[in-house]
Amino acid sequence: MAHKRLQALDLGNTKITDADLKELATLDQLHSLNLFQTQVTGVGFKKLTELKHLHTLTLAGTHVTDAGLKELAGLKQLHSLNVGSTKVTDAGLKELAGHKELRSLYLYRTAVTDAGLKELGGLKQLQELQLGGTSVTNAGLTHLGGFKQQQSLHLYKTELTDTGLKELAGLTQLHTLGLGSNNVTDAGLKELAGLKQLKWLHLMETGVTDAGLKELAGLKQLQMLYLTGSKVTNAGTEELKRVLPNLRIN
């Protein structure tokens, strides 16, 4: 049957429940499954472990709990997991330790804290991590130093300050960094000088001023800079554009 060969299935915003998940177990060619904002809790996730080709799983906005993540233990091949805006906590992150192939992990607007990030230390392939809207602090960033492949890191609306940015210095492959809605100032931007691969930098709703923009002049790959709600003036942005003529500023 044709549906047996399905590789991507989007069930986001539908009425699918845990009981319905058993019907997906026969889709053995499925690579991507989106359950965004459905009523699933994780009770039926064990059936999903039969999907040996499943690489991308989106559970954002569902009722998934830490127990639900435990049911996914058999999906060792997962590359991308989105549990943003769910009931997942630090305890749930322990269940992800065996997912060594994870490249992208979305934890935004969850109850994850610094302690939880320590549980992710073995995920050496991680390239994208979204922690926006969590209670992560400077202390939590010390656990990110081992992610040498990290290319995208979103920390908007966390408890981050200038001091914490020192912990990012070793993430030299970063091309996207989101620091918006944090207590970040000009002093913190000095810590970004070594991130030469940065292309997108988000500094909205921060305390950055014109003086801080001068610290970014050495980031020659920078293509997009978001400054809405900061203390930067038109004079400051024009000066930076003279040094980085290809830079777009929003």
PDB file of C-alpha atoms in Angstrom:
ATOM      1  CA  MET A   1       0.000   0.000   0.000  1.00  0.00           C
ATOM      2  CA  ALA A   2       1.197   3.506  -0.837  1.00  0.00           C
ATOM      3  CA  HIS A   3       0.912   4.828   2.707  1.00  0.00           C
ATOM      4  CA  LYS A   4       3.413   2.192   3.862  1.00  0.00           C
ATOM      5  CA  ARG A   5       6.086   4.120   1.992  1.00  0.00           C
ATOM      6  CA  LEU A   6       5.345   7.435   3.727  1.00  0.00           C
ATOM      7  CA  GLN A   7       8.521   9.205   4.791  1.00  0.00           C
ATOM      8  CA  ALA A   8       7.027  12.319   6.415  1.00  0.00           C
ATOM      9  CA  LEU A   9       3.778  12.654   8.340  1.00  0.00           C
ATOM     10  CA  ASP A  10       2.394  15.909   9.753  1.00  0.00           C
ATOM     11  CA  LEU A  11      -0.341  15.386  12.343  1.00  0.00           C
ATOM     12  CA  GLY A  12       0.169  18.715  14.066  1.00  0.00           C
ATOM     13  CA  ASN A  13      -2.949  20.378  15.502  1.00  0.00           C
ATOM     14  CA  THR A  14      -5.059  17.268  14.964  1.00  0.00           C
ATOM     15  CA  LYS A  15      -7.094  15.247  17.470  1.00  0.00           C
ATOM     16  CA  ILE A  16      -4.693  12.302  17.538  1.00  0.00           C
ATOM     17  CA  THR A  17      -4.229  10.698  20.977  1.00  0.00           C
ATOM     18  CA  ASP A  18      -1.912   8.148  22.596  1.00  0.00           C
ATOM     19  CA  ALA A  19      -4.292   5.354  21.624  1.00  0.00           C
ATOM     20  CA  ASP A  20      -3.946   6.244  17.943  1.00  0.00           C
ATOM     21  CA  LEU A  21      -0.168   5.948  17.845  1.00  0.00           C
ATOM     22  CA  LYS A  22      -0.245   2.172  17.447  1.00  0.00           C
ATOM     23  CA  GLU A  23      -1.623   2.741  13.949  1.00  0.00           C
ATOM     24  CA  LEU A  24       1.648   4.416  12.958  1.00  0.00           C
ATOM     25  CA  ALA A  25       3.830   1.429  13.804  1.00  0.00           C
ATOM     26  CA  THR A  26       3.387  -0.066  10.324  1.00  0.00           C
ATOM     27  CA  LEU A  27       4.860   3.017   8.607  1.00  0.00           C
ATOM     28  CA  ASP A  28       8.332   1.526   8.673  1.00  0.00           C
ATOM     29  CA  GLN A  29       9.745   4.000   6.133  1.00  0.00           C
ATOM     30  CA  LEU A  30       8.756   7.057   8.185  1.00  0.00           C
ATOM     31  CA  HIS A  31      11.605   9.543   8.643  1.00  0.00           C
ATOM     32  CA  SER A  32       9.756  12.524  10.103  1.00  0.00           C
ATOM     33  CA  LEU A  33       6.733  12.696  12.434  1.00  0.00           C
ATOM     34  CA  ASN A  34       5.086  15.915  13.612  1.00  0.00           C
ATOM     35  CA  LEU A  35       2.692  15.702  16.580  1.00  0.00           C
ATOM     36  CA  PHE A  36       2.784  19.417  17.411  1.00  0.00           C
ATOM     37  CA  GLN A  37       0.008  20.588  19.740  1.00  0.00           C
ATOM     38  CA  THR A  38      -1.803  17.280  19.906  1.00  0.00           C
ATOM     39  CA  GLN A  39      -3.141  15.504  23.004  1.00  0.00           C
ATOM     40  CA  VAL A  40      -0.401  12.869  23.207  1.00  0.00           C
ATOM     41  CA  THR A  41       1.226  12.367  26.618  1.00  0.00           C
ATOM     42  CA  GLY A  42       3.815   9.712  25.886  1.00  0.00           C
ATOM     43  CA  VAL A  43       1.846   6.689  27.064  1.00  0.00           C
ATOM     44  CA  GLY A  44       1.783   5.240  23.558  1.00  0.00           C
ATOM     45  CA  PHE A  45       5.311   6.154  22.538  1.00  0.00           C
ATOM     46  CA  LYS A  46       6.679   2.646  22.900  1.00  0.00           C
ATOM     47  CA  LYS A  47       4.966   1.762  19.621  1.00  0.00           C
ATOM     48  CA  LEU A  48       6.991   4.482  17.912  1.00  0.00           C
ATOM     49  CA  THR A  49      10.227   2.633  18.678  1.00  0.00           C
ATOM     50  CA  GLU A  50       9.270   0.225  15.888  1.00  0.00           C
ATOM     51  CA  LEU A  51       9.925   3.062  13.419  1.00  0.00           C
ATOM     52  CA  LYS A  52      13.595   2.294  12.853  1.00  0.00           C
ATOM     53  CA  HIS A  53      14.058   5.024  10.229  1.00  0.00           C
ATOM     54  CA  LEU A  54      12.508   7.837  12.276  1.00  0.00           C
ATOM     55  CA  HIS A  55      15.016  10.700  12.467  1.00  0.00           C
ATOM     56  CA  THR A  56      12.852  13.728  13.288  1.00  0.00           C
ATOM     57  CA  LEU A  57      10.189  13.830  16.004  1.00  0.00           C
ATOM     58  CA  THR A  58       8.247  16.964  16.930  1.00  0.00           C
ATOM     59  CA  LEU A  59       6.331  16.879  20.218  1.00  0.00           C
ATOM     60  CA  ALA A  60       6.208  20.603  20.963  1.00  0.00           C
ATOM     61  CA  GLY A  61       3.083  21.887  22.651  1.00  0.00           C
ATOM     62  CA  THR A  62       1.885  18.421  23.674  1.00  0.00           C
ATOM     63  CA  HIS A  63       1.291  16.934  27.141  1.00  0.00           C
ATOM     64  CA  VAL A  64       4.495  14.902  27.020  1.00  0.00           C
ATOM     65  CA  THR A  65       6.151  14.245  30.380  1.00  0.00           C
ATOM     66  CA  ASP A  66       9.464  12.806  31.550  1.00  0.00           C
ATOM     67  CA  ALA A  67       7.866   9.357  31.577  1.00  0.00           C
ATOM     68  CA  GLY A  68       7.019   9.811  27.917  1.00  0.00           C
ATOM     69  CA  LEU A  69      10.647  10.440  27.025  1.00  0.00           C
ATOM     70  CA  LYS A  70      11.574   7.178  28.712  1.00  0.00           C
ATOM     71  CA  GLU A  71       9.306   5.379  26.248  1.00  0.00           C
ATOM     72  CA  LEU A  72      11.424   6.745  23.382  1.00  0.00           C
ATOM     73  CA  ALA A  73      14.597   5.017  24.577  1.00  0.00           C
ATOM     74  CA  GLY A  74      14.548   2.651  21.608  1.00  0.00           C
ATOM     75  CA  LEU A  75      14.749   5.445  19.025  1.00  0.00           C
ATOM     76  CA  LYS A  76      18.547   5.567  19.109  1.00  0.00           C
ATOM     77  CA  GLN A  77      18.673   6.892  15.543  1.00  0.00           C
ATOM     78  CA  LEU A  78      16.858  10.183  16.291  1.00  0.00           C
ATOM     79  CA  HIS A  79      18.604  13.241  14.854  1.00  0.00           C
ATOM     80  CA  SER A  80      16.081  15.887  15.897  1.00  0.00           C
ATOM     81  CA  LEU A  81      13.760  16.011  18.909  1.00  0.00           C
ATOM     82  CA  ASN A  82      11.470  18.915  19.757  1.00  0.00           C
ATOM     83  CA  VAL A  83       9.837  18.864  23.208  1.00  0.00           C
ATOM     84  CA  GLY A  84       9.456  22.617  23.552  1.00  0.00           C
ATOM     85  CA  SER A  85       6.475  23.872  25.580  1.00  0.00           C
ATOM     86  CA  THR A  86       5.908  20.494  27.234  1.00  0.00           C
ATOM     87  CA  LYS A  87       6.038  19.176  30.809  1.00  0.00           C
ATOM     88  CA  VAL A  88       9.568  17.831  30.407  1.00  0.00           C
ATOM     89  CA  THR A  89      11.959  18.531  33.310  1.00  0.00           C
ATOM     90  CA  ASP A  90      15.566  17.747  34.238  1.00  0.00           C
ATOM     91  CA  ALA A  91      14.528  14.192  35.092  1.00  0.00           C
ATOM     92  CA  GLY A  92      13.421  13.690  31.513  1.00  0.00           C
ATOM     93  CA  LEU A  93      16.783  14.737  30.129  1.00  0.00           C
ATOM     94  CA  LYS A  94      18.369  11.722  31.814  1.00  0.00           C
ATOM     95  CA  GLU A  95      16.314   9.606  29.440  1.00  0.00           C
ATOM     96  CA  LEU A  96      18.004  11.245  26.441  1.00  0.00           C
ATOM     97  CA  ALA A  97      21.521  10.199  27.404  1.00  0.00           C
ATOM     98  CA  GLY A  98      21.414   7.205  25.071  1.00  0.00           C
ATOM     99  CA  HIS A  99      20.413   9.223  22.008  1.00  0.00           C
ATOM    100  CA  LYS A 100      23.980   9.705  20.809  1.00  0.00           C
ATOM    101  CA  GLU A 101      22.932  10.637  17.273  1.00  0.00           C
ATOM    102  CA  LEU A 102      20.937  13.725  18.287  1.00  0.00           C
ATOM    103  CA  ARG A 103      21.899  16.798  16.260  1.00  0.00           C
ATOM    104  CA  SER A 104      19.021  19.107  17.226  1.00  0.00           C
ATOM    105  CA  LEU A 105      17.294  19.364  20.598  1.00  0.00           C
ATOM    106  CA  TYR A 106      14.538  21.864  21.357  1.00  0.00           C
ATOM    107  CA  LEU A 107      13.803  22.448  25.050  1.00  0.00           C
ATOM    108  CA  TYR A 108      12.347  25.959  24.919  1.00  0.00           C
ATOM    109  CA  ARG A 109       9.717  26.908  27.501  1.00  0.00           C
ATOM    110  CA  THR A 110      10.200  23.799  29.620  1.00  0.00           C
ATOM    111  CA  ALA A 111      11.137  23.411  33.303  1.00  0.00           C
ATOM    112  CA  VAL A 112      14.705  22.426  32.403  1.00  0.00           C
ATOM    113  CA  THR A 113      17.410  23.942  34.647  1.00  0.00           C
ATOM    114  CA  ASP A 114      21.205  23.965  34.929  1.00  0.00           C
ATOM    115  CA  ALA A 115      21.159  20.506  36.509  1.00  0.00           C
ATOM    116  CA  GLY A 116      19.390  19.078  33.493  1.00  0.00           C
ATOM    117  CA  LEU A 117      21.998  20.345  31.052  1.00  0.00           C
ATOM    118  CA  LYS A 118      24.595  18.231  32.809  1.00  0.00           C
ATOM    119  CA  GLU A 119      22.682  15.155  31.646  1.00  0.00           C
ATOM    120  CA  LEU A 120      23.290  16.106  28.010  1.00  0.00           C
ATOM    121  CA  GLY A 121      27.077  15.944  28.226  1.00  0.00           C
ATOM    122  CA  GLY A 122      27.348  12.743  26.212  1.00  0.00           C
ATOM    123  CA  LEU A 123      25.516  14.099  23.167  1.00  0.00           C
ATOM    124  CA  LYS A 124      28.685  14.991  21.283  1.00  0.00           C
ATOM    125  CA  GLN A 125      26.943  15.253  17.895  1.00  0.00           C
ATOM    126  CA  LEU A 126      24.639  18.055  19.060  1.00  0.00           C
ATOM    127  CA  GLN A 127      24.642  20.977  16.628  1.00  0.00           C
ATOM    128  CA  GLU A 128      21.500  22.883  17.615  1.00  0.00           C
ATOM    129  CA  LEU A 129      20.168  23.525  21.118  1.00  0.00           C
ATOM    130  CA  GLN A 130      17.195  25.721  21.980  1.00  0.00           C
ATOM    131  CA  LEU A 131      16.807  26.703  25.639  1.00  0.00           C
ATOM    132  CA  GLY A 132      14.761  29.885  25.328  1.00  0.00           C
ATOM    133  CA  GLY A 133      12.294  30.590  28.100  1.00  0.00           C
ATOM    134  CA  THR A 134      13.917  28.210  30.592  1.00  0.00           C
ATOM    135  CA  SER A 135      15.522  28.905  33.975  1.00  0.00           C
ATOM    136  CA  VAL A 136      19.040  28.162  32.738  1.00  0.00           C
ATOM    137  CA  THR A 137      21.701  30.420  34.298  1.00  0.00           C
ATOM    138  CA  ASN A 138      25.391  31.146  33.779  1.00  0.00           C
ATOM    139  CA  ALA A 139      26.206  28.018  35.777  1.00  0.00           C
ATOM    140  CA  GLY A 140      24.319  25.863  33.306  1.00  0.00           C
ATOM    141  CA  LEU A 141      26.397  27.091  30.398  1.00  0.00           C
ATOM    142  CA  THR A 142      29.462  25.400  31.882  1.00  0.00           C
ATOM    143  CA  HIS A 143      27.939  22.110  30.722  1.00  0.00           C
ATOM    144  CA  LEU A 144      27.874  23.208  27.075  1.00  0.00           C
ATOM    145  CA  GLY A 145      31.622  23.446  26.563  1.00  0.00           C
ATOM    146  CA  GLY A 146      31.889  19.902  25.236  1.00  0.00           C
ATOM    147  CA  PHE A 147      29.526  20.531  22.333  1.00  0.00           C
ATOM    148  CA  LYS A 148      32.285  21.350  19.858  1.00  0.00           C
ATOM    149  CA  GLN A 149      29.987  20.746  16.885  1.00  0.00           C
ATOM    150  CA  GLN A 150      27.437  23.283  18.135  1.00  0.00           C
ATOM    151  CA  GLN A 151      26.289  25.582  15.338  1.00  0.00           C
ATOM    152  CA  SER A 152      23.077  27.083  16.710  1.00  0.00           C
ATOM    153  CA  LEU A 153      22.356  28.060  20.321  1.00  0.00           C
ATOM    154  CA  HIS A 154      19.238  29.897  21.486  1.00  0.00           C
ATOM    155  CA  LEU A 155      19.245  31.320  25.019  1.00  0.00           C
ATOM    156  CA  TYR A 156      16.600  34.041  24.757  1.00  0.00           C
ATOM    157  CA  LYS A 157      14.726  34.917  27.938  1.00  0.00           C
ATOM    158  CA  THR A 158      16.855  32.819  30.304  1.00  0.00           C
ATOM    159  CA  GLU A 159      18.824  33.908  33.404  1.00  0.00           C
ATOM    160  CA  LEU A 160      21.979  34.603  31.415  1.00  0.00           C
ATOM    161  CA  THR A 161      24.309  37.556  32.143  1.00  0.00           C
ATOM    162  CA  ASP A 162      27.609  38.827  30.743  1.00  0.00           C
ATOM    163  CA  THR A 163      29.580  36.456  32.973  1.00  0.00           C
ATOM    164  CA  GLY A 164      27.991  33.426  31.364  1.00  0.00           C
ATOM    165  CA  LEU A 165      29.099  34.389  27.874  1.00  0.00           C
ATOM    166  CA  LYS A 166      32.652  33.391  28.795  1.00  0.00           C
ATOM    167  CA  GLU A 167      31.460  29.782  28.715  1.00  0.00           C
ATOM    168  CA  LEU A 168      30.629  30.082  25.016  1.00  0.00           C
ATOM    169  CA  ALA A 169      34.148  31.012  23.925  1.00  0.00           C
ATOM    170  CA  GLY A 170      35.030  27.442  22.978  1.00  0.00           C
ATOM    171  CA  LEU A 171      32.004  26.965  20.717  1.00  0.00           C
ATOM    172  CA  THR A 172      33.908  28.226  17.706  1.00  0.00           C
ATOM    173  CA  GLN A 173      31.590  26.575  15.159  1.00  0.00           C
ATOM    174  CA  LEU A 174      28.576  28.657  16.221  1.00  0.00           C
ATOM    175  CA  HIS A 175      26.857  30.450  13.347  1.00  0.00           C
ATOM    176  CA  THR A 176      23.607  31.344  15.157  1.00  0.00           C
ATOM    177  CA  LEU A 177      23.441  32.730  18.692  1.00  0.00           C
ATOM    178  CA  GLY A 178      20.290  34.010  20.384  1.00  0.00           C
ATOM    179  CA  LEU A 179      20.816  36.138  23.505  1.00  0.00           C
ATOM    180  CA  GLY A 180      17.703  38.316  23.401  1.00  0.00           C
ATOM    181  CA  SER A 181      15.716  39.326  26.496  1.00  0.00           C
ATOM    182  CA  ASN A 182      18.662  38.731  28.828  1.00  0.00           C
ATOM    183  CA  ASN A 183      20.744  40.932  31.112  1.00  0.00           C
ATOM    184  CA  VAL A 184      23.517  41.161  28.515  1.00  0.00           C
ATOM    185  CA  THR A 185      25.511  44.380  28.119  1.00  0.00           C
ATOM    186  CA  ASP A 186      28.511  45.699  26.208  1.00  0.00           C
ATOM    187  CA  ALA A 187      30.860  43.887  28.586  1.00  0.00           C
ATOM    188  CA  GLY A 188      29.451  40.537  27.530  1.00  0.00           C
ATOM    189  CA  LEU A 189      29.989  41.161  23.829  1.00  0.00           C
ATOM    190  CA  LYS A 190      33.745  41.127  24.387  1.00  0.00           C
ATOM    191  CA  GLU A 191      33.422  37.395  25.075  1.00  0.00           C
ATOM    192  CA  LEU A 192      32.079  36.783  21.563  1.00  0.00           C
ATOM    193  CA  ALA A 193      35.182  38.028  19.750  1.00  0.00           C
ATOM    194  CA  GLY A 194      36.471  34.520  19.066  1.00  0.00           C
ATOM    195  CA  LEU A 195      33.269  33.246  17.472  1.00  0.00           C
ATOM    196  CA  LYS A 196      34.472  33.967  13.950  1.00  0.00           C
ATOM    197  CA  GLN A 197      31.835  31.799  12.239  1.00  0.00           C
ATOM    198  CA  LEU A 198      28.868  33.765  13.618  1.00  0.00           C
ATOM    199  CA  LYS A 199      26.370  34.732  10.924  1.00  0.00           C
ATOM    200  CA  TRP A 200      23.238  35.509  12.945  1.00  0.00           C
ATOM    201  CA  LEU A 201      23.302  37.243  16.333  1.00  0.00           C
ATOM    202  CA  HIS A 202      20.159  38.089  18.307  1.00  0.00           C
ATOM    203  CA  LEU A 203      20.517  40.855  20.922  1.00  0.00           C
ATOM    204  CA  MET A 204      16.940  42.122  21.151  1.00  0.00           C
ATOM    205  CA  GLU A 205      15.797  43.552  24.485  1.00  0.00           C
ATOM    206  CA  THR A 206      19.312  43.673  25.956  1.00  0.00           C
ATOM    207  CA  GLY A 207      21.405  46.446  27.506  1.00  0.00           C
ATOM    208  CA  VAL A 208      23.795  46.638  24.545  1.00  0.00           C
ATOM    209  CA  THR A 209      24.791  50.153  23.403  1.00  0.00           C
ATOM    210  CA  ASP A 210      26.749  51.672  20.515  1.00  0.00           C
ATOM    211  CA  ALA A 211      29.969  51.051  22.424  1.00  0.00           C
ATOM    212  CA  GLY A 212      29.250  47.332  22.547  1.00  0.00           C
ATOM    213  CA  LEU A 213      28.756  47.096  18.797  1.00  0.00           C
ATOM    214  CA  LYS A 214      32.422  47.935  18.340  1.00  0.00           C
ATOM    215  CA  GLU A 215      33.224  44.553  19.891  1.00  0.00           C
ATOM    216  CA  LEU A 216      31.530  42.878  16.926  1.00  0.00           C
ATOM    217  CA  ALA A 217      33.665  44.505  14.240  1.00  0.00           C
ATOM    218  CA  GLY A 218      35.919  41.455  13.990  1.00  0.00           C
ATOM    219  CA  LEU A 219      33.074  39.062  13.188  1.00  0.00           C
ATOM    220  CA  LYS A 220      33.545  39.228   9.423  1.00  0.00           C
ATOM    221  CA  GLN A 221      31.013  36.456   8.675  1.00  0.00           C
ATOM    222  CA  LEU A 222      28.167  38.265  10.451  1.00  0.00           C
ATOM    223  CA  GLN A 223      25.173  38.624   8.121  1.00  0.00           C
ATOM    224  CA  MET A 224      22.221  39.424  10.395  1.00  0.00           C
ATOM    225  CA  LEU A 225      22.074  41.326  13.675  1.00  0.00           C
ATOM    226  CA  TYR A 226      18.854  41.790  15.655  1.00  0.00           C
ATOM    227  CA  LEU A 227      18.861  44.801  17.990  1.00  0.00           C
ATOM    228  CA  THR A 228      15.200  45.722  18.498  1.00  0.00           C
ATOM    229  CA  GLY A 229      14.649  46.930  22.050  1.00  0.00           C
ATOM    230  CA  SER A 230      18.346  47.426  22.814  1.00  0.00           C
ATOM    231  CA  LYS A 231      20.048  50.751  23.623  1.00  0.00           C
ATOM    232  CA  VAL A 232      21.781  51.018  20.271  1.00  0.00           C
ATOM    233  CA  THR A 233      21.267  54.182  18.183  1.00  0.00           C
ATOM    234  CA  ASN A 234      21.260  54.736  14.426  1.00  0.00           C
ATOM    235  CA  ALA A 235      24.723  56.240  14.704  1.00  0.00           C
ATOM    236  CA  GLY A 236      26.029  53.023  16.247  1.00  0.00           C
ATOM    237  CA  THR A 237      24.538  50.777  13.603  1.00  0.00           C
ATOM    238  CA  GLU A 238      25.805  52.944  10.752  1.00  0.00           C
ATOM    239  CA  GLU A 239      29.316  52.813  12.156  1.00  0.00           C
ATOM    240  CA  LEU A 240      29.203  49.013  12.333  1.00  0.00           C
ATOM    241  CA  LYS A 241      27.879  48.784   8.778  1.00  0.00           C
ATOM    242  CA  ARG A 242      30.877  50.744   7.554  1.00  0.00           C
ATOM    243  CA  VAL A 243      33.110  48.002   8.925  1.00  0.00           C
ATOM    244  CA  LEU A 244      30.785  45.148   7.924  1.00  0.00           C
ATOM    245  CA  PRO A 245      29.125  46.368   4.697  1.00  0.00           C
ATOM    246  CA  ASN A 246      27.210  43.122   4.071  1.00  0.00           C
ATOM    247  CA  LEU A 247      25.582  43.163   7.492  1.00  0.00           C
ATOM    248  CA  ARG A 248      21.803  43.514   7.780  1.00  0.00           C
ATOM    249  CA  ILE A 249      20.484  45.001  11.011  1.00  0.00           C
ATOM    250  CA  ASN A 250      16.955  44.624  12.276  1.00  0.00           C
TER     251      ASN A 250
END
